[in-house]
mmCIF file of C-alpha atoms in Angstrom:
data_model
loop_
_atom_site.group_PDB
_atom_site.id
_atom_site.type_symbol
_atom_site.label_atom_id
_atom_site.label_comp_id
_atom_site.label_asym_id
_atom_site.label_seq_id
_atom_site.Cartn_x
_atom_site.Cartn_y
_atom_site.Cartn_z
ATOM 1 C CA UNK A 1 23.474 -99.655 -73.047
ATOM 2 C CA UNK A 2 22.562 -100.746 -69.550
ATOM 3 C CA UNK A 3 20.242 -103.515 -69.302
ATOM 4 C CA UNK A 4 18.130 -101.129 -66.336
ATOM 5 C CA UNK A 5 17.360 -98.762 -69.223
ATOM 6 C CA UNK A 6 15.564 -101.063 -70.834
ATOM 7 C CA UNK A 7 13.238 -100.984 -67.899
ATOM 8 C CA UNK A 8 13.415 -97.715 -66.823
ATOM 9 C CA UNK A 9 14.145 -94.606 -68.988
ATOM 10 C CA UNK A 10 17.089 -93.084 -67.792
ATOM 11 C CA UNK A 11 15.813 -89.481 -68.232
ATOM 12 C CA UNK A 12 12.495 -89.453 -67.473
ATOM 13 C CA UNK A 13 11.219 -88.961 -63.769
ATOM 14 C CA UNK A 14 8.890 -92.166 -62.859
ATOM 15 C CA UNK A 15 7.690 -92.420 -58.954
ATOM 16 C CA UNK A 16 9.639 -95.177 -57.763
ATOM 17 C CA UNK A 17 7.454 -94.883 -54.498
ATOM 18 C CA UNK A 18 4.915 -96.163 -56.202
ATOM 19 C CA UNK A 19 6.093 -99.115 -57.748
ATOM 20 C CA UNK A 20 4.112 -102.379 -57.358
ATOM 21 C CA UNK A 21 5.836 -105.289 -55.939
ATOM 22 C CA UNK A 22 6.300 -106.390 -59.298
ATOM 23 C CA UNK A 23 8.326 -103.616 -60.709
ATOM 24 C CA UNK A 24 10.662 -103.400 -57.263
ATOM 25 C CA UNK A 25 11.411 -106.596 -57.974
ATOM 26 C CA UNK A 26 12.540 -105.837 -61.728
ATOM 27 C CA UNK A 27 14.536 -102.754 -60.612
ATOM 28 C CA UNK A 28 16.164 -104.666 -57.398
ATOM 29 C CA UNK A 29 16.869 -107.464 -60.062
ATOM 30 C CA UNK A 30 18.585 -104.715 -62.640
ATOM 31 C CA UNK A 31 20.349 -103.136 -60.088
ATOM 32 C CA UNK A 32 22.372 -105.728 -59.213
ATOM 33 C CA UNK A 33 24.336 -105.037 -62.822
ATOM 34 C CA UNK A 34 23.828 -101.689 -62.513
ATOM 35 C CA UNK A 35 27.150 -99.909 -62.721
ATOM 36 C CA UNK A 36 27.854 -96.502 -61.954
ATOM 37 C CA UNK A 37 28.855 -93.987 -65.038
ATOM 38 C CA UNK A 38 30.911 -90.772 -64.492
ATOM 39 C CA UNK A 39 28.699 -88.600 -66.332
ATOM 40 C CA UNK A 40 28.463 -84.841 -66.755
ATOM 41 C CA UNK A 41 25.405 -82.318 -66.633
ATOM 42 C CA UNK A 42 24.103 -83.523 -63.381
ATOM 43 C CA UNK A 43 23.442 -79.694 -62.251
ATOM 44 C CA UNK A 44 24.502 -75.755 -63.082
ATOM 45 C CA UNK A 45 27.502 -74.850 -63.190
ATOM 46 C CA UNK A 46 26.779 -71.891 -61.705
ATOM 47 C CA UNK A 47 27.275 -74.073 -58.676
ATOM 48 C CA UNK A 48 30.158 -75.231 -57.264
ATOM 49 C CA UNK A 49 32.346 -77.794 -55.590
ATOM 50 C CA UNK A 50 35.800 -79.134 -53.779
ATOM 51 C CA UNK A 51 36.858 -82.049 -52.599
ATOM 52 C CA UNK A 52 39.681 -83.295 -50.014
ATOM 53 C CA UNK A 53 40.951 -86.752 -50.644
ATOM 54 C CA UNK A 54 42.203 -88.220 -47.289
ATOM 55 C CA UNK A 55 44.648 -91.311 -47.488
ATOM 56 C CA UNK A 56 47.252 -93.350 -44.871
ATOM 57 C CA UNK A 57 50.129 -95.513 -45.546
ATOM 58 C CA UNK A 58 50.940 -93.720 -48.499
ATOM 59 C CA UNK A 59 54.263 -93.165 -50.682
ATOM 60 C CA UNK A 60 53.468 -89.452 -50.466
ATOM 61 C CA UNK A 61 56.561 -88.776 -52.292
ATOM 62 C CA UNK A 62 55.080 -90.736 -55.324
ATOM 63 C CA UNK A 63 51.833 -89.283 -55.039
ATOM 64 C CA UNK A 64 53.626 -85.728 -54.777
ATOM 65 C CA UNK A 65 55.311 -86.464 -58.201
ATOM 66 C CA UNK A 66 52.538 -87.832 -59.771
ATOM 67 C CA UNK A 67 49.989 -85.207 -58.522
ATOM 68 C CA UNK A 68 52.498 -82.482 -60.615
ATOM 69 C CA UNK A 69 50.196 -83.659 -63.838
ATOM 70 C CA UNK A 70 46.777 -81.817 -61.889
ATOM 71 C CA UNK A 71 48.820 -78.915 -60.731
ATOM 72 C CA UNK A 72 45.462 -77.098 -59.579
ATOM 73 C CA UNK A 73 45.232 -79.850 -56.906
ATOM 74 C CA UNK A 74 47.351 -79.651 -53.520
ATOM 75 C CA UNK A 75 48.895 -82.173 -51.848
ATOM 76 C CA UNK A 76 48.530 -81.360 -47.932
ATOM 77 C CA UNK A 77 49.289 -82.775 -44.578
ATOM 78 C CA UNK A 78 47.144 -84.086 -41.846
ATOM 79 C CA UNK A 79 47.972 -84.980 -38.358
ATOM 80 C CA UNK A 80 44.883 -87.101 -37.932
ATOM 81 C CA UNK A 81 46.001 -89.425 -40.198
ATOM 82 C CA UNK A 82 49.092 -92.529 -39.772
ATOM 83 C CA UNK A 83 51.770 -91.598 -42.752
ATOM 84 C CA UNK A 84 48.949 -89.666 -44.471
ATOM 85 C CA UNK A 85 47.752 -86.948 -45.741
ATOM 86 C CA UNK A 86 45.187 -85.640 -48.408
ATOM 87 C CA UNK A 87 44.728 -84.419 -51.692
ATOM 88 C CA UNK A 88 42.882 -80.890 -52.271
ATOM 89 C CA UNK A 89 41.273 -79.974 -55.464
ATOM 90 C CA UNK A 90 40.418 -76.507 -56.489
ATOM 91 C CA UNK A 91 37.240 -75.294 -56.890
ATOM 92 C CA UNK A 92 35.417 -77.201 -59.502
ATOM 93 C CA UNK A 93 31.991 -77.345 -61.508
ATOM 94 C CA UNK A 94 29.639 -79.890 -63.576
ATOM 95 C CA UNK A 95 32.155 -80.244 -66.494
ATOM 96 C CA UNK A 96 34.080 -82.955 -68.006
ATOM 97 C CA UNK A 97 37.696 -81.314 -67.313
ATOM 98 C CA UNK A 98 36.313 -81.919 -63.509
ATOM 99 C CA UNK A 99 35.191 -85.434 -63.082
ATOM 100 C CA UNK A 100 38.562 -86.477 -65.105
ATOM 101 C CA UNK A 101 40.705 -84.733 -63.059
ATOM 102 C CA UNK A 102 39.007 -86.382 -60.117
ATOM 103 C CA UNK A 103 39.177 -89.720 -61.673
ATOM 104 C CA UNK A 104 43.263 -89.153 -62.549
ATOM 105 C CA UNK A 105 43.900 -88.093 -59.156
ATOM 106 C CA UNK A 106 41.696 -90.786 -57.625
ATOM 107 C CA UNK A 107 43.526 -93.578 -59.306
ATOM 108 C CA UNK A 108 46.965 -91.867 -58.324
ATOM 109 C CA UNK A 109 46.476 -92.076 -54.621
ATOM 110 C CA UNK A 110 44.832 -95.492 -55.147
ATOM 111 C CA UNK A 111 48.172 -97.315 -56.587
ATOM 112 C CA UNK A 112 50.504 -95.259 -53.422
ATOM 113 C CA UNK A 113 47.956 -95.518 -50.794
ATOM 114 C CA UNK A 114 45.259 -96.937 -48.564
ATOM 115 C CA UNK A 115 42.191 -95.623 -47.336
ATOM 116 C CA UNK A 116 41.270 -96.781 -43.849
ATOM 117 C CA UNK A 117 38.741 -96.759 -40.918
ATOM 118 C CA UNK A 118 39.763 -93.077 -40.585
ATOM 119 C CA UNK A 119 39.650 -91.806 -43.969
ATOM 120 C CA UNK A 120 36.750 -89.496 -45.153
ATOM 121 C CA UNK A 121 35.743 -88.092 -48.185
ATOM 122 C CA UNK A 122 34.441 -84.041 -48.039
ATOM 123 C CA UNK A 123 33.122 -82.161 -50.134
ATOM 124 C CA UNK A 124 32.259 -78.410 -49.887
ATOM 125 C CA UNK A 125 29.412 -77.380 -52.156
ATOM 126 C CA UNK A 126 29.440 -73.117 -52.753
ATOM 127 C CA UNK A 127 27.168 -70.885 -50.494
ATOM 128 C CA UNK A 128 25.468 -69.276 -53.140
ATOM 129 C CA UNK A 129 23.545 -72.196 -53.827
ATOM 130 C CA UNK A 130 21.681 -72.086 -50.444
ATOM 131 C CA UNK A 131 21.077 -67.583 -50.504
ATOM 132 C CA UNK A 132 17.502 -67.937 -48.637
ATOM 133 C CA UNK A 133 17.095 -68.018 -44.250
ATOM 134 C CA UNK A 134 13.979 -70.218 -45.472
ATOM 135 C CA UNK A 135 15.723 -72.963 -47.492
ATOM 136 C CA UNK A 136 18.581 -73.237 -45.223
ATOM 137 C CA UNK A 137 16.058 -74.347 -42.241
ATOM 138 C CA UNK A 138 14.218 -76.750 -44.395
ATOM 139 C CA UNK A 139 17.334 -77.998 -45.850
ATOM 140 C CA UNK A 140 18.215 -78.928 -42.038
ATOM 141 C CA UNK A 141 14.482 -80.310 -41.725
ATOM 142 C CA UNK A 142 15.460 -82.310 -44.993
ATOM 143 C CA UNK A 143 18.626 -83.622 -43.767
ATOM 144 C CA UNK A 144 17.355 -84.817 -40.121
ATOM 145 C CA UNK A 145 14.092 -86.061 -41.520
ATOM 146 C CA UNK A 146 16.410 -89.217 -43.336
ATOM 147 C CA UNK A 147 19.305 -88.667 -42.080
ATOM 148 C CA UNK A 148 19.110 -92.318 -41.468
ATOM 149 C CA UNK A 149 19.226 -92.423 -45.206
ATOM 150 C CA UNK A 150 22.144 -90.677 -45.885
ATOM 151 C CA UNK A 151 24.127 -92.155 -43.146
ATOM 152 C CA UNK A 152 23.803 -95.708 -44.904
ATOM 153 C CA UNK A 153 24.196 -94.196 -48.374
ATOM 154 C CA UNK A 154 27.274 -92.548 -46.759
ATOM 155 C CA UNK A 155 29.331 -95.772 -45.874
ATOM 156 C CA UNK A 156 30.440 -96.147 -49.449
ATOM 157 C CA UNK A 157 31.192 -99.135 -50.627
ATOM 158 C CA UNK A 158 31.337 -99.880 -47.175
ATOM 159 C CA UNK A 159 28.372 -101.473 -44.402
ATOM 160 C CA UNK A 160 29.495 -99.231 -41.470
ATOM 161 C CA UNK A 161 30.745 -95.659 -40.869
ATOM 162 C CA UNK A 162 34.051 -95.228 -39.634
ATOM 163 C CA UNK A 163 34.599 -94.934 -36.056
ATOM 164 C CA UNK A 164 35.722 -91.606 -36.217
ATOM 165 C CA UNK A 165 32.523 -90.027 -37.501
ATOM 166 C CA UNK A 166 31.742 -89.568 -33.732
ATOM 167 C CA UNK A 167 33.852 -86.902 -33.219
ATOM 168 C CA UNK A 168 34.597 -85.138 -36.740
ATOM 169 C CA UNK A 169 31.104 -85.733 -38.460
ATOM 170 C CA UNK A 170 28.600 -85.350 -35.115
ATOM 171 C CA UNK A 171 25.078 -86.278 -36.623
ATOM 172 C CA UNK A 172 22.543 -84.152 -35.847
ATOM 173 C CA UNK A 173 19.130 -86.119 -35.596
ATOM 174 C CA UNK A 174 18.774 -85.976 -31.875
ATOM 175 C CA UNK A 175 20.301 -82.215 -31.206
ATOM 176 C CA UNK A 176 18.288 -80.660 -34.035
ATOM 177 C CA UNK A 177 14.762 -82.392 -34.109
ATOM 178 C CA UNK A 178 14.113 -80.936 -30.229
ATOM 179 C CA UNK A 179 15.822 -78.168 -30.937
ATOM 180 C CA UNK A 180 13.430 -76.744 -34.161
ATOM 181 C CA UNK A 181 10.130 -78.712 -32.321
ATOM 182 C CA UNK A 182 10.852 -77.087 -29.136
ATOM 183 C CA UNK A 183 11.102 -73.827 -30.757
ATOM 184 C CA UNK A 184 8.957 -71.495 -28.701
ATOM 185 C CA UNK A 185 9.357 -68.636 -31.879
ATOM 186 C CA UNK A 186 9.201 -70.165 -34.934
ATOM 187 C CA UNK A 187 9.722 -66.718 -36.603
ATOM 188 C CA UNK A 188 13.828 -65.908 -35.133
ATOM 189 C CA UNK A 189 14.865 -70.458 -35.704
ATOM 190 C CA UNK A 190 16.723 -69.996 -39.124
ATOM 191 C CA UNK A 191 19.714 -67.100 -37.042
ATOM 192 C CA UNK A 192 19.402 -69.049 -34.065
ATOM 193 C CA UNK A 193 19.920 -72.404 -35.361
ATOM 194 C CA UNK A 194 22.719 -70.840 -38.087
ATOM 195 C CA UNK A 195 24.192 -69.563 -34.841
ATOM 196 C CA UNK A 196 23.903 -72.355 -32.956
ATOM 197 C CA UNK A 197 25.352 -74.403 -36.315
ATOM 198 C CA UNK A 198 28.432 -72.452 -37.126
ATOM 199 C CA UNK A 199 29.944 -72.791 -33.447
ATOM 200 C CA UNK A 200 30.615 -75.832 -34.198
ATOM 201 C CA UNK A 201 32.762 -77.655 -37.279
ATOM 202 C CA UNK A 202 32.628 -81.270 -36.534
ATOM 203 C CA UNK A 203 29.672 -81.824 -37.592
ATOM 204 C CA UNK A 204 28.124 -84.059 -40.424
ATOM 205 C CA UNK A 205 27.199 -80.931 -42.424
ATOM 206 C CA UNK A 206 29.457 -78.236 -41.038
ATOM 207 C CA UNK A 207 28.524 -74.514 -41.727
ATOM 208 C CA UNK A 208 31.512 -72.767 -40.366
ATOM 209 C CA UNK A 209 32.667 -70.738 -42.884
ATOM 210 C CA UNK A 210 29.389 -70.351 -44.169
ATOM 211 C CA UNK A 211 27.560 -67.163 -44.856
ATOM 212 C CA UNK A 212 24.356 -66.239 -47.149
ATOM 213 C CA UNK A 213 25.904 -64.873 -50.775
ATOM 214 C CA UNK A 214 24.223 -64.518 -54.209
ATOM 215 C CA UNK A 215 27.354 -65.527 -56.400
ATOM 216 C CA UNK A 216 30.416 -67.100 -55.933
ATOM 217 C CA UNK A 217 32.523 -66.458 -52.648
ATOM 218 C CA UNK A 218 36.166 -68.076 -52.067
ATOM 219 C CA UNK A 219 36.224 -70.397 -49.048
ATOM 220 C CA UNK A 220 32.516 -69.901 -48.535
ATOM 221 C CA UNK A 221 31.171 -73.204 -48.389
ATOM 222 C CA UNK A 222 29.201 -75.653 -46.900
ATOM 223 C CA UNK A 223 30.971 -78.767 -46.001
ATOM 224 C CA UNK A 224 29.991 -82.333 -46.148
ATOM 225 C CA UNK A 225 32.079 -84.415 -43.771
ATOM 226 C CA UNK A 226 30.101 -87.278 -43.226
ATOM 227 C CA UNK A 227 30.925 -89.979 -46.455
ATOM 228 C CA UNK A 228 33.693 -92.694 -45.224
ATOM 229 C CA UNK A 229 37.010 -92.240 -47.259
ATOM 230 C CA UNK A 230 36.881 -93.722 -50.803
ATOM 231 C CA UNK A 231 39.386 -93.918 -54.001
ATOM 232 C CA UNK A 232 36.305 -94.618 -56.294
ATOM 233 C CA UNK A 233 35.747 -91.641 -58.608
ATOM 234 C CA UNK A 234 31.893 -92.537 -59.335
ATOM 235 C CA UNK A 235 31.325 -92.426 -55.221
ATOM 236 C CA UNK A 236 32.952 -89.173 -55.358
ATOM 237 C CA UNK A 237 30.460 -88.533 -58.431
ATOM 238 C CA UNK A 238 27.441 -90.108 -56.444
ATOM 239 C CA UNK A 239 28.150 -88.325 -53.391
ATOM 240 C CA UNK A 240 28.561 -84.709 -54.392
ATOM 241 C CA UNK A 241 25.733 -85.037 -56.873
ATOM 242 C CA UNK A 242 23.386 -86.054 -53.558
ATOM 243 C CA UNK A 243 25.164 -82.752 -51.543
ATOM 244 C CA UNK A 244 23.818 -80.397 -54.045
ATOM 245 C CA UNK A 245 20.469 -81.912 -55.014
ATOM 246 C CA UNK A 246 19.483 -82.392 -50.958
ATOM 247 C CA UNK A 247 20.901 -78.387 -50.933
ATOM 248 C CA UNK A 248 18.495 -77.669 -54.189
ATOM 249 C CA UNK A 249 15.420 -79.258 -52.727
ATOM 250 C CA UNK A 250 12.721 -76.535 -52.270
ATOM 251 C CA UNK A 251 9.465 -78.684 -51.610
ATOM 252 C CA UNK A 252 8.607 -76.957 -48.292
ATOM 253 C CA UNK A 253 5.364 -78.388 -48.362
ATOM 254 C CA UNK A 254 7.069 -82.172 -48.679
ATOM 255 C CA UNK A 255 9.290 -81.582 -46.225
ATOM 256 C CA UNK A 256 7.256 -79.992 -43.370
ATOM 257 C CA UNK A 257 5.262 -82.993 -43.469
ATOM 258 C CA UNK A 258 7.680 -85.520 -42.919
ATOM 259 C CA UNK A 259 9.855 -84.095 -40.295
ATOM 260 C CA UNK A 260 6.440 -82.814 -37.500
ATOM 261 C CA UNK A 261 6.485 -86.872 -37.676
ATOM 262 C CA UNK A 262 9.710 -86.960 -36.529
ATOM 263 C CA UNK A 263 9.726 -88.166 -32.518
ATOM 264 C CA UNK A 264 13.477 -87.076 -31.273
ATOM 265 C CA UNK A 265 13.344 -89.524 -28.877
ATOM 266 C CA UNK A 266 13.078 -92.286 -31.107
ATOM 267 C CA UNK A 267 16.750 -93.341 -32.648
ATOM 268 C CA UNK A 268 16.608 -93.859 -36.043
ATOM 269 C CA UNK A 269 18.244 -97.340 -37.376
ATOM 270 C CA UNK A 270 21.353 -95.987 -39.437
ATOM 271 C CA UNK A 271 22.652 -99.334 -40.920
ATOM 272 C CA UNK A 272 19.507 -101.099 -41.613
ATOM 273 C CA UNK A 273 18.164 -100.888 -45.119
ATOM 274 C CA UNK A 274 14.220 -99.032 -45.383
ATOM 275 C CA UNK A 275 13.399 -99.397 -48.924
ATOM 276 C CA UNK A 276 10.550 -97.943 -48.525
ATOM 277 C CA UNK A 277 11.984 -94.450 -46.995
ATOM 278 C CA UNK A 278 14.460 -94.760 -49.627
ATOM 279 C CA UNK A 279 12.081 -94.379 -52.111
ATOM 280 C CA UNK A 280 10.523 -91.604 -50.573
ATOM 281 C CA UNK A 281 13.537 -90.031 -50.693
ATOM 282 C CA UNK A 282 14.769 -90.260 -54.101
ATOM 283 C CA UNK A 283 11.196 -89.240 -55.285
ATOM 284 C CA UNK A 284 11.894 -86.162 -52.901
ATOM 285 C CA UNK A 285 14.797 -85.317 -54.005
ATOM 286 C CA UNK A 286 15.602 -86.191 -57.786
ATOM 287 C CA UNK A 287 13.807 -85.221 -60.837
ATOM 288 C CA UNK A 288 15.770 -87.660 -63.418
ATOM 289 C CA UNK A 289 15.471 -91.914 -62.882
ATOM 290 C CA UNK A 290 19.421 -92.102 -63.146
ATOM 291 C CA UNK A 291 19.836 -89.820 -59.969
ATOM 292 C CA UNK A 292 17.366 -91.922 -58.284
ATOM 293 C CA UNK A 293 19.104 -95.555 -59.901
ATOM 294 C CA UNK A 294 22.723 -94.355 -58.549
ATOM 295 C CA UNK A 295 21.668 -93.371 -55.111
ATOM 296 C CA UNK A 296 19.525 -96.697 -54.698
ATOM 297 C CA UNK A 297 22.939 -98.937 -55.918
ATOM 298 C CA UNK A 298 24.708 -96.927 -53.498
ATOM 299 C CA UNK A 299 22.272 -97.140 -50.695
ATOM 300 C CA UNK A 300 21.835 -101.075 -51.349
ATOM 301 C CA UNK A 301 24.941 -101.617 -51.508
ATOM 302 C CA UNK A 302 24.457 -103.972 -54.605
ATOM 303 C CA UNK A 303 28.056 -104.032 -55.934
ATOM 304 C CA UNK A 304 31.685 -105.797 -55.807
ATOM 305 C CA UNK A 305 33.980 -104.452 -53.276
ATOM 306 C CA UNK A 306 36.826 -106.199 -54.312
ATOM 307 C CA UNK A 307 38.696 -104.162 -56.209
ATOM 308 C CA UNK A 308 38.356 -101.292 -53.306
ATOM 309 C CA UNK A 309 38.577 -103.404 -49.957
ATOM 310 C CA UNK A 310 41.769 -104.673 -50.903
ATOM 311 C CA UNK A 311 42.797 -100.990 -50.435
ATOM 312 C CA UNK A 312 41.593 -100.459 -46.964
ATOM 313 C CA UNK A 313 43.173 -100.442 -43.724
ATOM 314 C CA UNK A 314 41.635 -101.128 -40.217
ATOM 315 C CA UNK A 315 42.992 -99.385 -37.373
#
């Protein structure tokens, strides 16, 4: 067992907001040996996920052959990428079979490839888990309300984005905070801003091929493109886990009060660490302590690089 659990119950759902200076302390000081579990039963498996693996400077015809032992993932091209390409999974749910197919395929491209200042890591999440106008505009008021947040939580093991993220993963604090505000009838924001969303597909969140469905839809997603490119299974984990609880969130009352503080003209700090918005967040967000534990060791960036970074490429 984990020394944190000790501290904290794993299970339970305590307000780390509210922590005195005493307990931060303790969990900052647990942290630290905190390591990330792949688990299972982190949501319903009514929802759904995919995920495309992007690589360079890869021995694709290695990672071809090897890939043959997950044949319902698909090697593809991608002309972005120097000798790369990227690794497609099918469409997957909460369930063991998943997350060790993810971790097999993972350490496949790992031995025969880098990742690199290019690389990302996206993940589409189903439509059907995000069926109400409503919750899609406060999901947006979610997302831009700590977007700074997620942006440092995004880098990975890693203390900046990648350079590309400025023009395949726009972020949308400054277009979308005037744009709702602004808004001279509330009543018609969630088709214009869907409309005004799914023009474009280089965005951090992109909602192209998005449309409102009660069940299950091929190719009707919502897709996360922001996360820098990663070979670690439990970021993969960590990541898509965050994707679907932000997309689950339905405290209107939480989130309408933290984004009419929002001032668009005001640039939020994306690489600097706010502990105490973090909190917030994870509070917001998750109902279990090991949710909120992952995110924050994530977020913190409390843990050894090593055997990662020596896989990366700068270009």
């Amino acid at each position: 067992m984990q020394k944190i659990y000790e501290y904290i119950k794993p299970y339970s759902n305590d307000d780390f907001s509210k922590m005195s200076k005493e307990d931060l302390e303790y969990l900052y000081h647990y942290l630290k040996s905190y390591k990330l579990e792949l688990r299972n039963n982190l949501f319903d498996k009514s929802i759904t996920f995919g995920t495309e693996i992007e690589f360079e400077y890869a021995n694709k015809v290695k990672i071809a052959d090897e890939l043959k032992k997950f044949p319902d993932w698909t090697f593809k091209s991608d002309i972005s990428l120097v000798k790369g390409a990227e690794v497609v999974s099918s469409v997957l749910i909460d369930e063991a079979k998943s997350w060790e197919e993810l971790k097999g395929v993972c350490e496949i491209i790992s031995n025969n490839a880098h990742i690199s200042s290019c690389t990302s890591a996206h993940v589409h999440i189903g439509s059907q888990i995000l069926n109400n106008r409503n919750d899609f505009v406060d999901f947006i008021k979610l997302w831009v309300s700590y977007e700074d947040i997620i942006v440092r939580y995004a880098m990975g093991e890693f203390n900046m984005l990648r350079p590309m993220t400025k023009n395949f993963a726009h972020l949308f604090y400054k277009k979308l905070v005037s744009y709702i505000q602004d808004a001279s009838n509330y009543i018609y924001i969630p088709t214009s801003l869907m409309i005004l969303l799914k023009n474009e597909r280089n965005n951090c969140v992109n909602f192209k091929n998005f449309s409102y469905t009660d069940s299950y839809s091929l190719n009707n997603t919502i897709e996360f493109r922001l996360a820098n490119g990663t070979f670690n299974y439990l970021v993969w984990q960590n990541n898509i886990n965050l994707y679907v609880k932000l997309l689950l969130c339905r405290n209107k009352e939480a989130i309408n009060a933290i984004f009419d503080t929002l001032d668009c003209k005001v640039v939020p700090n994306y690489s600097d660490v706010n502990l105490k918005k973090a909190l917030e967040f994870v509070d917001l967000i998750f109902d279990k302590n090991i949710d909120k534990i992952s995110f924050l060791k994530q977020y913190l960036k409390l843990s050894d690089n090593s055997e990662f970074s020596k896989k990366f490429y700068y270009r």
